[in-house]
mmCIF file of C-alpha atoms in Angstrom:
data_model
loop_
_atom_site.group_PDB
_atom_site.id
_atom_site.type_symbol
_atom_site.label_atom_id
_atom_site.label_comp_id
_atom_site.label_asym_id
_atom_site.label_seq_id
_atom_site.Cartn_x
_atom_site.Cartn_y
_atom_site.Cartn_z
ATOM 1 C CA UNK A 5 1.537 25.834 -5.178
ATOM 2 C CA UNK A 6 0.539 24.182 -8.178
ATOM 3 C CA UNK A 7 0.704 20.503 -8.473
ATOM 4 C CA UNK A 8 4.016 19.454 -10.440
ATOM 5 C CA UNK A 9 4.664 16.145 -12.146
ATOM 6 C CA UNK A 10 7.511 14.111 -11.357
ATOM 7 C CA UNK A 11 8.507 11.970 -14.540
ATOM 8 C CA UNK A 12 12.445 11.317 -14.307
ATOM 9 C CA UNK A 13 12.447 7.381 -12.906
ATOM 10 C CA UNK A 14 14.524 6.945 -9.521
ATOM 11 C CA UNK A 15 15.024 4.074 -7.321
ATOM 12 C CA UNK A 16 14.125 4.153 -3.300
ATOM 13 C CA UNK A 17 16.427 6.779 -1.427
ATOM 14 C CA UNK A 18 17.912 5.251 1.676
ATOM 15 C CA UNK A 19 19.279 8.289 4.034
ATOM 16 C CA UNK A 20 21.947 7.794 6.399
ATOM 17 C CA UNK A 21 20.212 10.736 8.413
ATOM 18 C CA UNK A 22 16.724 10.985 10.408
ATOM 19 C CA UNK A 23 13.829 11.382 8.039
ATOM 20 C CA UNK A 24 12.044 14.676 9.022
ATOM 21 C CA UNK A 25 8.516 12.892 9.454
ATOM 22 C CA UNK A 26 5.902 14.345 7.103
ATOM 23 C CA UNK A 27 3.083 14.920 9.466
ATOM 24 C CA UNK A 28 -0.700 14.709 8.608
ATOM 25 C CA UNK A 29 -4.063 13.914 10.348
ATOM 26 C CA UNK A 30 -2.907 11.230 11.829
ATOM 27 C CA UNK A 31 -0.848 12.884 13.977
ATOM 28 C CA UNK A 32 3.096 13.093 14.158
ATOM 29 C CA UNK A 33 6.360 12.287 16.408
ATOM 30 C CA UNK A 34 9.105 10.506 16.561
ATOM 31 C CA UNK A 35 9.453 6.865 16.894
ATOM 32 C CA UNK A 36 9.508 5.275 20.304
ATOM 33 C CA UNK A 37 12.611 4.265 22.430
ATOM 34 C CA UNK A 38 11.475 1.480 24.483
ATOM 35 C CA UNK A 39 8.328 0.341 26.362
ATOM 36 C CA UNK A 40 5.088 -0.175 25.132
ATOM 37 C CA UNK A 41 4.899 3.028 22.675
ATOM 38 C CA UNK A 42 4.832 2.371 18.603
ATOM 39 C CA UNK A 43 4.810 5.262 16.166
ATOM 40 C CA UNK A 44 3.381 3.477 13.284
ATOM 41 C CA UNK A 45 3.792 4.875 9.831
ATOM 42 C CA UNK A 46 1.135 4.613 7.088
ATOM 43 C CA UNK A 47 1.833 5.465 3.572
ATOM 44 C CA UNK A 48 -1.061 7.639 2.569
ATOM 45 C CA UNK A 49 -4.796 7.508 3.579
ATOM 46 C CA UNK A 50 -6.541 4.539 2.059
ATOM 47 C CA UNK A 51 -10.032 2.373 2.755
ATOM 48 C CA UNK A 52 -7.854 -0.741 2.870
ATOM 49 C CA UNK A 53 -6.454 0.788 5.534
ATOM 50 C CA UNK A 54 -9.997 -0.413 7.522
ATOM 51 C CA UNK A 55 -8.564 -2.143 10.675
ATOM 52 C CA UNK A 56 -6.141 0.322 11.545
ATOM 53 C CA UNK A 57 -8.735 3.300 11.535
ATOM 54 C CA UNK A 58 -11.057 0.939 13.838
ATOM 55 C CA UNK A 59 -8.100 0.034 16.126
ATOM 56 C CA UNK A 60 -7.613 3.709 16.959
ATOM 57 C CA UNK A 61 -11.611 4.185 16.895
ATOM 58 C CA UNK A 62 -12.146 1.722 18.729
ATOM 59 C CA UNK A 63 -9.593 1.553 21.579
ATOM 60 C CA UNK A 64 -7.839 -1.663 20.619
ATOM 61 C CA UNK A 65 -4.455 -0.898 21.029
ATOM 62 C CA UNK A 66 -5.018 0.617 24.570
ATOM 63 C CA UNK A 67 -6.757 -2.512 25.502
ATOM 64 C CA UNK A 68 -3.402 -4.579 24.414
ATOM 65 C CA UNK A 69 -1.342 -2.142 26.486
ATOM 66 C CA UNK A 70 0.107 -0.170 23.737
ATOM 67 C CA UNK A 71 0.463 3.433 22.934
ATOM 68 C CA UNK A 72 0.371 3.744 19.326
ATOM 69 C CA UNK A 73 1.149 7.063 17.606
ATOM 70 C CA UNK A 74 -0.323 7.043 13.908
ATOM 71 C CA UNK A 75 1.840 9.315 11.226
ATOM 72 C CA UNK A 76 0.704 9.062 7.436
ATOM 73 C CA UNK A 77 2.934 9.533 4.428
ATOM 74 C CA UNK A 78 3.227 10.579 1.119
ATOM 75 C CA UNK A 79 3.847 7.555 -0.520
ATOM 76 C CA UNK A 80 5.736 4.247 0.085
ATOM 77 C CA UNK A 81 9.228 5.707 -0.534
ATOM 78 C CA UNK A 82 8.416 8.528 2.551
ATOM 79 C CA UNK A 83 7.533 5.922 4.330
ATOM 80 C CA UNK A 84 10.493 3.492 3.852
ATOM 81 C CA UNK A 85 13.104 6.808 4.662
ATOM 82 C CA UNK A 86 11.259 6.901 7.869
ATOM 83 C CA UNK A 87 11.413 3.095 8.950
ATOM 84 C CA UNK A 88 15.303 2.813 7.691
ATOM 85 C CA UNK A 89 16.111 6.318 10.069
ATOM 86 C CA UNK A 90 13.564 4.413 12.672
ATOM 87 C CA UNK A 91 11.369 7.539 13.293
ATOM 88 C CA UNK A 92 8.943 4.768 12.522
ATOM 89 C CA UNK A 93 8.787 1.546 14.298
ATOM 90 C CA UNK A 94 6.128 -0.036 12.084
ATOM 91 C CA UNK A 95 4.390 0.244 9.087
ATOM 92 C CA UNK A 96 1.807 -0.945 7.346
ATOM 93 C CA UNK A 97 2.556 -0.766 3.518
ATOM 94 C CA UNK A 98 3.091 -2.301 0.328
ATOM 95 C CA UNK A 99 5.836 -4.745 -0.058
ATOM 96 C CA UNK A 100 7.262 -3.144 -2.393
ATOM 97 C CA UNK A 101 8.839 -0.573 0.216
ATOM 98 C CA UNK A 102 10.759 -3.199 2.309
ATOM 99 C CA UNK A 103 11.480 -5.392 -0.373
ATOM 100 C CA UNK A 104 13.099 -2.373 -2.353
ATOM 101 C CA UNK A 105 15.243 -1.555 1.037
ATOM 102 C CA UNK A 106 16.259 -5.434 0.927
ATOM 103 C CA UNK A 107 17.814 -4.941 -2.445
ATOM 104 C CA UNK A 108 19.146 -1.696 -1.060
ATOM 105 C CA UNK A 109 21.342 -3.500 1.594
ATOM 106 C CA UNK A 110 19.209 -2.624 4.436
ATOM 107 C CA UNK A 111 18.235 -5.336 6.982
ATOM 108 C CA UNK A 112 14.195 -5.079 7.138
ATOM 109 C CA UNK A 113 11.353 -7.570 8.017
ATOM 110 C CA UNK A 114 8.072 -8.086 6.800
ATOM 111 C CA UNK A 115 6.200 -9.591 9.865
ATOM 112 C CA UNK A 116 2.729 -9.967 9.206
ATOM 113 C CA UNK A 117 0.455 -9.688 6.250
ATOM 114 C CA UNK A 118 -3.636 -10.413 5.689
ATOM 115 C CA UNK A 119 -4.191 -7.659 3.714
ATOM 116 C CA UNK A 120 -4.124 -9.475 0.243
ATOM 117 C CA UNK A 121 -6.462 -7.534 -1.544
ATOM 118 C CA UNK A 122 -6.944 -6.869 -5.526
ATOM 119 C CA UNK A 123 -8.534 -3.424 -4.877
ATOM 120 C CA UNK A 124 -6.947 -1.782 -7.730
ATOM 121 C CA UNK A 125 -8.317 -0.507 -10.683
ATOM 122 C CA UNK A 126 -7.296 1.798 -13.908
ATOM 123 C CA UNK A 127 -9.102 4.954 -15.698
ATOM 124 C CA UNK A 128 -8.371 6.887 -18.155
ATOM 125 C CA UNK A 129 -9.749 9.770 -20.301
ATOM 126 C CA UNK A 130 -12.363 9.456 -22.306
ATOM 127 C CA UNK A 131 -10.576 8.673 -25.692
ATOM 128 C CA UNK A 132 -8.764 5.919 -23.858
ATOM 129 C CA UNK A 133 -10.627 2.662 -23.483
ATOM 130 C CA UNK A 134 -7.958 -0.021 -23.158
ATOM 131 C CA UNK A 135 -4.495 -0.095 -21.495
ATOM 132 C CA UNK A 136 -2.685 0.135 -25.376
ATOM 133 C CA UNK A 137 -4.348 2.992 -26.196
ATOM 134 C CA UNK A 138 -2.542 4.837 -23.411
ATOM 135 C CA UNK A 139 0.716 4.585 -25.078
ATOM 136 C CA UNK A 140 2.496 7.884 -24.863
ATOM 137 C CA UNK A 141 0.258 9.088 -22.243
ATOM 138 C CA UNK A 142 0.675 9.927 -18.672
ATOM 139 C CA UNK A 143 -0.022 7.585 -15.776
ATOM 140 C CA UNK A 144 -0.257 8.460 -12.238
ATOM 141 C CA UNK A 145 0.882 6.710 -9.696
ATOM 142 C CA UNK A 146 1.581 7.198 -6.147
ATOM 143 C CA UNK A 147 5.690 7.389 -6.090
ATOM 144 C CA UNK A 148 8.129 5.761 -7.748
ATOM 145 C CA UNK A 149 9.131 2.282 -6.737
ATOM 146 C CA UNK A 150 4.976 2.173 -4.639
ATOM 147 C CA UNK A 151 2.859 -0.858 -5.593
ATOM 148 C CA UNK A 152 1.099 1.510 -7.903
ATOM 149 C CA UNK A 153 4.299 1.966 -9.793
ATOM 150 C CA UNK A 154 5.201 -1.977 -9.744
ATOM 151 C CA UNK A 155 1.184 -2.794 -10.846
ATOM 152 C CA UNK A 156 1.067 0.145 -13.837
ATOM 153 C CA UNK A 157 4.548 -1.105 -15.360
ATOM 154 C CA UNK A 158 3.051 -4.574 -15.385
ATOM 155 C CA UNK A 159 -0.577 -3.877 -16.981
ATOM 156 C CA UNK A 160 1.466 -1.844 -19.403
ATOM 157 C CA UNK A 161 3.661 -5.001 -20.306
ATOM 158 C CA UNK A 162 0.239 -7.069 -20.447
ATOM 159 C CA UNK A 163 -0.881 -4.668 -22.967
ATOM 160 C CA UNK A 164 2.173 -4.991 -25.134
ATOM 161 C CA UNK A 165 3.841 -1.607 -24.214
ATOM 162 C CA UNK A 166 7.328 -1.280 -22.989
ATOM 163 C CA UNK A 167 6.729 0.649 -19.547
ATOM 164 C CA UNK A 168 9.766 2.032 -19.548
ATOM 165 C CA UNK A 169 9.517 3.858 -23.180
ATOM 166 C CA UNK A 170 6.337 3.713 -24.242
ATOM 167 C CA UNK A 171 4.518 4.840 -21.088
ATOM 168 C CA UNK A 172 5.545 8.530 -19.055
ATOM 169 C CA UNK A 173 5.123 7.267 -15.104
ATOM 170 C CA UNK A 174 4.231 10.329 -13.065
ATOM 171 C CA UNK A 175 4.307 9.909 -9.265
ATOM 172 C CA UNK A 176 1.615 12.452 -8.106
ATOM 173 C CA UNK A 177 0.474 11.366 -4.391
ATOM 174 C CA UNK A 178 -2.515 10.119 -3.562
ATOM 175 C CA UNK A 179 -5.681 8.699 -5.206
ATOM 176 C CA UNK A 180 -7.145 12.187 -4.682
ATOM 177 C CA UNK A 181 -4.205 14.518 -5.528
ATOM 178 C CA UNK A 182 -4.084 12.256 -8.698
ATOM 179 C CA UNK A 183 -7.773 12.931 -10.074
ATOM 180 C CA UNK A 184 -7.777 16.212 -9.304
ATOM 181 C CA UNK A 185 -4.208 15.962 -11.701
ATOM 182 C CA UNK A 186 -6.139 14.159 -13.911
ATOM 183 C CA UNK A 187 -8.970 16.590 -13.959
ATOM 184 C CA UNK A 188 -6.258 19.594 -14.768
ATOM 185 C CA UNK A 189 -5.009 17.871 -17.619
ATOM 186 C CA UNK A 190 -1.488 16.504 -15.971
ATOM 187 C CA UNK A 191 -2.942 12.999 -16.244
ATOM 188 C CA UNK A 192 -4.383 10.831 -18.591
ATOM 189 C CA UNK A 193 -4.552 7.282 -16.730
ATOM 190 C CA UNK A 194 -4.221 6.637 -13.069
ATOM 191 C CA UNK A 195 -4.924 3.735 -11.043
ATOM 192 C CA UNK A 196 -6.944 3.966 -7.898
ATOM 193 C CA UNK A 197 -8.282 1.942 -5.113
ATOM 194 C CA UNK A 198 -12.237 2.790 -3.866
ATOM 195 C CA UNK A 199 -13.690 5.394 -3.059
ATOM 196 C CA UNK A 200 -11.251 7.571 -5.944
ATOM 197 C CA UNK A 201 -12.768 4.640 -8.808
ATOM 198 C CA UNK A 202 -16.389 5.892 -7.838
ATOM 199 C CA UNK A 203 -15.776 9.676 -8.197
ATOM 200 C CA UNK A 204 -13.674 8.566 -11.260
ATOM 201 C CA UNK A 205 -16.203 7.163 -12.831
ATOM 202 C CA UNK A 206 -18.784 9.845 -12.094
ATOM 203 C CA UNK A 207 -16.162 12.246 -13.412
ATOM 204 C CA UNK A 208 -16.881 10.522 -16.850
ATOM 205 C CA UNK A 209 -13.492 8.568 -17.081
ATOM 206 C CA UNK A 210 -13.151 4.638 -18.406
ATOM 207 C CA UNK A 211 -12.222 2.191 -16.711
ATOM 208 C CA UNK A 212 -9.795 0.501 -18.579
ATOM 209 C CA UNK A 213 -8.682 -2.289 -16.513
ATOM 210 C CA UNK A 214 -9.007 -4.347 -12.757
ATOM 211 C CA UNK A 215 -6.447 -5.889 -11.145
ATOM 212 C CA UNK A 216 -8.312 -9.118 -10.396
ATOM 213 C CA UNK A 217 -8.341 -9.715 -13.981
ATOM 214 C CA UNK A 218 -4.361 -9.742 -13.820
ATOM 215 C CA UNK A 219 -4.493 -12.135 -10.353
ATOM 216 C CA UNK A 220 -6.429 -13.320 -7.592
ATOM 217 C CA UNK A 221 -4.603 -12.135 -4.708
ATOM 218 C CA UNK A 222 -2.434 -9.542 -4.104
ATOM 219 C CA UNK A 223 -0.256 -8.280 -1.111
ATOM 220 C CA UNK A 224 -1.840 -4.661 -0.676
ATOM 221 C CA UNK A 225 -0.354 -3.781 2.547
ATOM 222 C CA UNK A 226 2.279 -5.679 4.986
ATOM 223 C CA UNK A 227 3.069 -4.561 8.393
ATOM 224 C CA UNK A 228 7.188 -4.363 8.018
ATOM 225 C CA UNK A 229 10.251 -2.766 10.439
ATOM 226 C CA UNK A 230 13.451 -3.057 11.089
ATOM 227 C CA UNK A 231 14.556 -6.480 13.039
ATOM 228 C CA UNK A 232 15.048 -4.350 16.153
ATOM 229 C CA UNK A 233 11.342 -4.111 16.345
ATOM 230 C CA UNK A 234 10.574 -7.908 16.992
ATOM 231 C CA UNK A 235 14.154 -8.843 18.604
ATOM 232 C CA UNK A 236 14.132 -5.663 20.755
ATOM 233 C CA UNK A 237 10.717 -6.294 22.452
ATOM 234 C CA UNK A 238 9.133 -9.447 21.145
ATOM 235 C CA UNK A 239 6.101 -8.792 23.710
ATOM 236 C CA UNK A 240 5.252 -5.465 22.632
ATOM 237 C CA UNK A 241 5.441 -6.731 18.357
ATOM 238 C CA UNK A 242 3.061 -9.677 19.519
ATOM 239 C CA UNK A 243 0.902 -7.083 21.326
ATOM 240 C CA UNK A 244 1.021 -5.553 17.800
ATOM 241 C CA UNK A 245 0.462 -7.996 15.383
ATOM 242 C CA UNK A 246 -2.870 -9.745 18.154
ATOM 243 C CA UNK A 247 -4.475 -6.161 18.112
ATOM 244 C CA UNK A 248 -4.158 -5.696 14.184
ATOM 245 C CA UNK A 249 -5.520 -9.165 13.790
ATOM 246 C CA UNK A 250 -8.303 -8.527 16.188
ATOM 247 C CA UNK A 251 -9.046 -5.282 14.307
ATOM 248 C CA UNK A 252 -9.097 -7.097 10.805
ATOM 249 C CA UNK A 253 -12.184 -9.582 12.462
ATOM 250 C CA UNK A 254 -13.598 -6.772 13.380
ATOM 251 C CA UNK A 255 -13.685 -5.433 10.165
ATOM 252 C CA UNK A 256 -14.932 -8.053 8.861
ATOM 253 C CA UNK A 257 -17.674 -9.143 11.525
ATOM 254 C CA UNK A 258 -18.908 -5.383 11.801
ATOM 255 C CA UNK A 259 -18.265 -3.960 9.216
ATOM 256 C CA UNK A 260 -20.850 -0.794 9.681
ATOM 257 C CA UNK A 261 -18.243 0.624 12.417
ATOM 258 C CA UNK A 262 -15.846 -0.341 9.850
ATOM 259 C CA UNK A 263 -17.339 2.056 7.808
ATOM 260 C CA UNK A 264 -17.693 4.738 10.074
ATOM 261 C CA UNK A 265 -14.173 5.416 11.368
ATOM 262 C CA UNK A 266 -13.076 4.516 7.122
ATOM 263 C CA UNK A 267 -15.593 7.778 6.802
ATOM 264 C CA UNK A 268 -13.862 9.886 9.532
ATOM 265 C CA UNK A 269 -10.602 9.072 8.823
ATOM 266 C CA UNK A 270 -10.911 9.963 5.086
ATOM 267 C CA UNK A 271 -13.506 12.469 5.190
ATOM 268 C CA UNK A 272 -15.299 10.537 3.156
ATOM 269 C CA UNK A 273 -19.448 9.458 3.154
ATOM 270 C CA UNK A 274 -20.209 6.095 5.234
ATOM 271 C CA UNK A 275 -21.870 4.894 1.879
ATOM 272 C CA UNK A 276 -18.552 5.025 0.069
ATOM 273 C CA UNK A 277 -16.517 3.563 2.342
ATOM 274 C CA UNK A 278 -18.676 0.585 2.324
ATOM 275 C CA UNK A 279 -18.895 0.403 -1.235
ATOM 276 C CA UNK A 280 -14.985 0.926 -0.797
ATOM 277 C CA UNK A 281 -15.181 -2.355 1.746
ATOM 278 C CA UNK A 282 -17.408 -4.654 -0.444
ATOM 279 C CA UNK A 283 -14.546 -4.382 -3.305
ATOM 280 C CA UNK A 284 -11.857 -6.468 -0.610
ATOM 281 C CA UNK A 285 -13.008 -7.522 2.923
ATOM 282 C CA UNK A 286 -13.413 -11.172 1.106
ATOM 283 C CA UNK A 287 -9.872 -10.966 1.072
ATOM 284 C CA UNK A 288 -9.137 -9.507 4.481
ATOM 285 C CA UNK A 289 -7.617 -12.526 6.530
ATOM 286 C CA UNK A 290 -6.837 -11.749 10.009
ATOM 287 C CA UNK A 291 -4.295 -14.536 10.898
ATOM 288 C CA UNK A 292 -1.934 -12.437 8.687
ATOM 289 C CA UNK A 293 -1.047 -14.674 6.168
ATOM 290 C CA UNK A 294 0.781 -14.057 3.123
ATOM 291 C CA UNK A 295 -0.756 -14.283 -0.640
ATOM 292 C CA UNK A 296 -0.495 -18.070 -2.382
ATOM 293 C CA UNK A 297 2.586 -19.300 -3.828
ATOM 294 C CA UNK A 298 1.206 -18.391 -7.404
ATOM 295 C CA UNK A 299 -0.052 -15.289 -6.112
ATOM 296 C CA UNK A 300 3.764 -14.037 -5.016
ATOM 297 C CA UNK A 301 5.041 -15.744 -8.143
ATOM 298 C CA UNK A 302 2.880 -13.489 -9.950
ATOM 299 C CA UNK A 303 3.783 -10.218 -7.765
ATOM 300 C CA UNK A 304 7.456 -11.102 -8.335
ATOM 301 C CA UNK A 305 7.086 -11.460 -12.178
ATOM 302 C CA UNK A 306 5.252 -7.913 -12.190
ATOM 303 C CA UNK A 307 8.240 -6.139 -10.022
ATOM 304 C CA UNK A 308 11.092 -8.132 -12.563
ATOM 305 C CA UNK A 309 9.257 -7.440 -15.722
ATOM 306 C CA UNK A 310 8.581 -3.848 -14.891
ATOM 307 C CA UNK A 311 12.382 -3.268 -13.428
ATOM 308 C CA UNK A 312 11.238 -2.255 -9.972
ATOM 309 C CA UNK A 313 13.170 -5.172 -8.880
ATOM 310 C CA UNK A 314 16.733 -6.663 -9.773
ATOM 311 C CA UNK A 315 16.215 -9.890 -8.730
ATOM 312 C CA UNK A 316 13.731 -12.162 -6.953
ATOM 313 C CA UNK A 317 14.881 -12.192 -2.934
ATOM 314 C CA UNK A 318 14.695 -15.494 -0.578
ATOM 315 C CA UNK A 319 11.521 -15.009 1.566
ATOM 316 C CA UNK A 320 14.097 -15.636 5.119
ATOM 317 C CA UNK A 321 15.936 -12.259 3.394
ATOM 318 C CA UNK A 322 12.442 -10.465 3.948
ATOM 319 C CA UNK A 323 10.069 -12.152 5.576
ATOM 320 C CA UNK A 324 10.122 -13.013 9.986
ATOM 321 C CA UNK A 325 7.024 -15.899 9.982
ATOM 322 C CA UNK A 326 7.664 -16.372 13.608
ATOM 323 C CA UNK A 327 3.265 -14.705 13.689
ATOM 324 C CA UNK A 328 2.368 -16.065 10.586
ATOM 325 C CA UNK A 329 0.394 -19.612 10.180
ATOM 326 C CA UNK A 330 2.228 -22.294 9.686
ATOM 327 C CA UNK A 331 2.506 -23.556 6.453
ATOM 328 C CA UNK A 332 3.336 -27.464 5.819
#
């Protein structure tokens, strides 16, 4: 079936019914009922995705007693449908997906973060060679409402184009699905994390912008559920959040098996996921804190200015801190 373009703008569907869980690789299954089982949900394959991959690699959540059943997404929005109907536990995501829910009336907690990473980049064609000059173009993004969305709107508005006129946002899938749109035709910017900037740039595209020249920190992925999670079995969420913070040190203190399950997981070579790992595991921090103050200022301004969100939320609406450092 050939790969079709979604361009009309919609906000996050919340169903009242049981997602039908998009299996992949990763496995698939529904979500558990009690014990010390976890279906966690992922929203598409990624590098930054490193500790999870070694986690499963490596044993980890075994060793913590757990029994965790890995299902990745399409997107953020799949993902969120999944956590609300809770054929998913956990996930690890952007914030954008239970922040989105929050506005939507639903009752959802982000409980751990760490993953505050400005791993995103833009490319375009190559006529393009700044963000303005992709006015009237198509951008790809992962799905509507994603990080990817909330980020393109935002370098769009730093550019001094009105993302909601003078830009067409396409949701196309993942990094890969989206260069090989961009390779048809279908696409003429996208924004990608590593290994997908790489083959970009070998494909002859411009890199037109980073994220770290927009901010310095950036919450990438959050592990999020519904309250039931934590409440319902605060042993088995601690179990949880200590195994995903010992597989983020991990990461970071050998981060050549890193690599190697980043390379099986993905398909990808070993040498690309490192270069993919050099690009954020500075900003890999495994006692699951949030981004700075400015930093969340910053995300908030992109998600108001580019309409993904209605209003800024009170962080006890979203966020359960009871296994994040304390702050003074």
């Amino acid at each position: 079936m050939p790969w079709k373009p979604l361009r009309r703008r919609t906000r996050l569907a919340l169903p009242l019914l049981a997602f039908a869980l998009a299996a992949t690789a990763c496995g698939s299954g529904g979500a558990a009922s009690g014990g010390d089982t976890i279906t966690l949900g992922l929203p598409v394959q990624a590098t930054t995705l490193a500790p999870v991959y070694l986690a499963e690699d490596m044993d980890l959540w075994k060793q913590h007693g757990l029994t965790v059943k890995a299902v990745t997404f399409k997107g953020d929005a799949e993902l969120a449908k999944a956590v609300l109907s809770g054929d998913v536990d956990v996930a690890v995501g952007s914030l954008t997906g239970p922040l989105t829910a929050e506005e939507a009336g639903q009752d959802v907690k982000v409980i751990y973060g760490g993953f505050d990473m400005t791993a995103f980049s833009w490319y375009a064609v190559p006529e393009i060679h700044a963000v303005a000059q992709g006015k009237g173009k198509n951008w790809g993004v992962t799905t509507i409402g994603s990080s990817t969305d909330l980020l393109t709107r935002f370098a769009a508005a730093k550019a001094g184009l009105d993302p909601n006129r003078d830009i067409k946002v396409v949701q196309g899938g993942a990094s890969a699905a989206r260069l090989a749109a961009m390779k048809a035709g279908q696409l003429q910017a996208n924004i990608f994390t590593e290994p997908q900037t790489v083959y970009a740039q070998k494909a002859g595209y411009n890199k037109i912008l980073d994220l770290r020249d927009l901010v310095d920190s950036y919450p990438m992925h959050v592990a999020w559920s519904k309250p039931g999670f934590v409440d319902g079995n605060s042993d088995r969420a601690k179990k949880f959040v200590d195994t995903l913070a010992q597989a983020m040190k991990l990461t970071k203190d050998q981060p050549g098996d890193a690599a190697k399950s980043i390379a099986k997981a993905l398909k990808i070579s070993v040498d690309d996921a490192k270069a993919s790992m050099a690009e954020w595991i500075g900003q890999l921090y495994p006692d699951g804190r949030m981004p700075s103050a400015k930093a969340m200022d910053d995300f908030w301004q992109m998600g108001l200015q580019g309409k993904v969100f209605a209003k800024r939320l009170p962080d006890s609406q979203w966020l359960d801190s009871r296994f994040l450092p304390k702050t003074s």
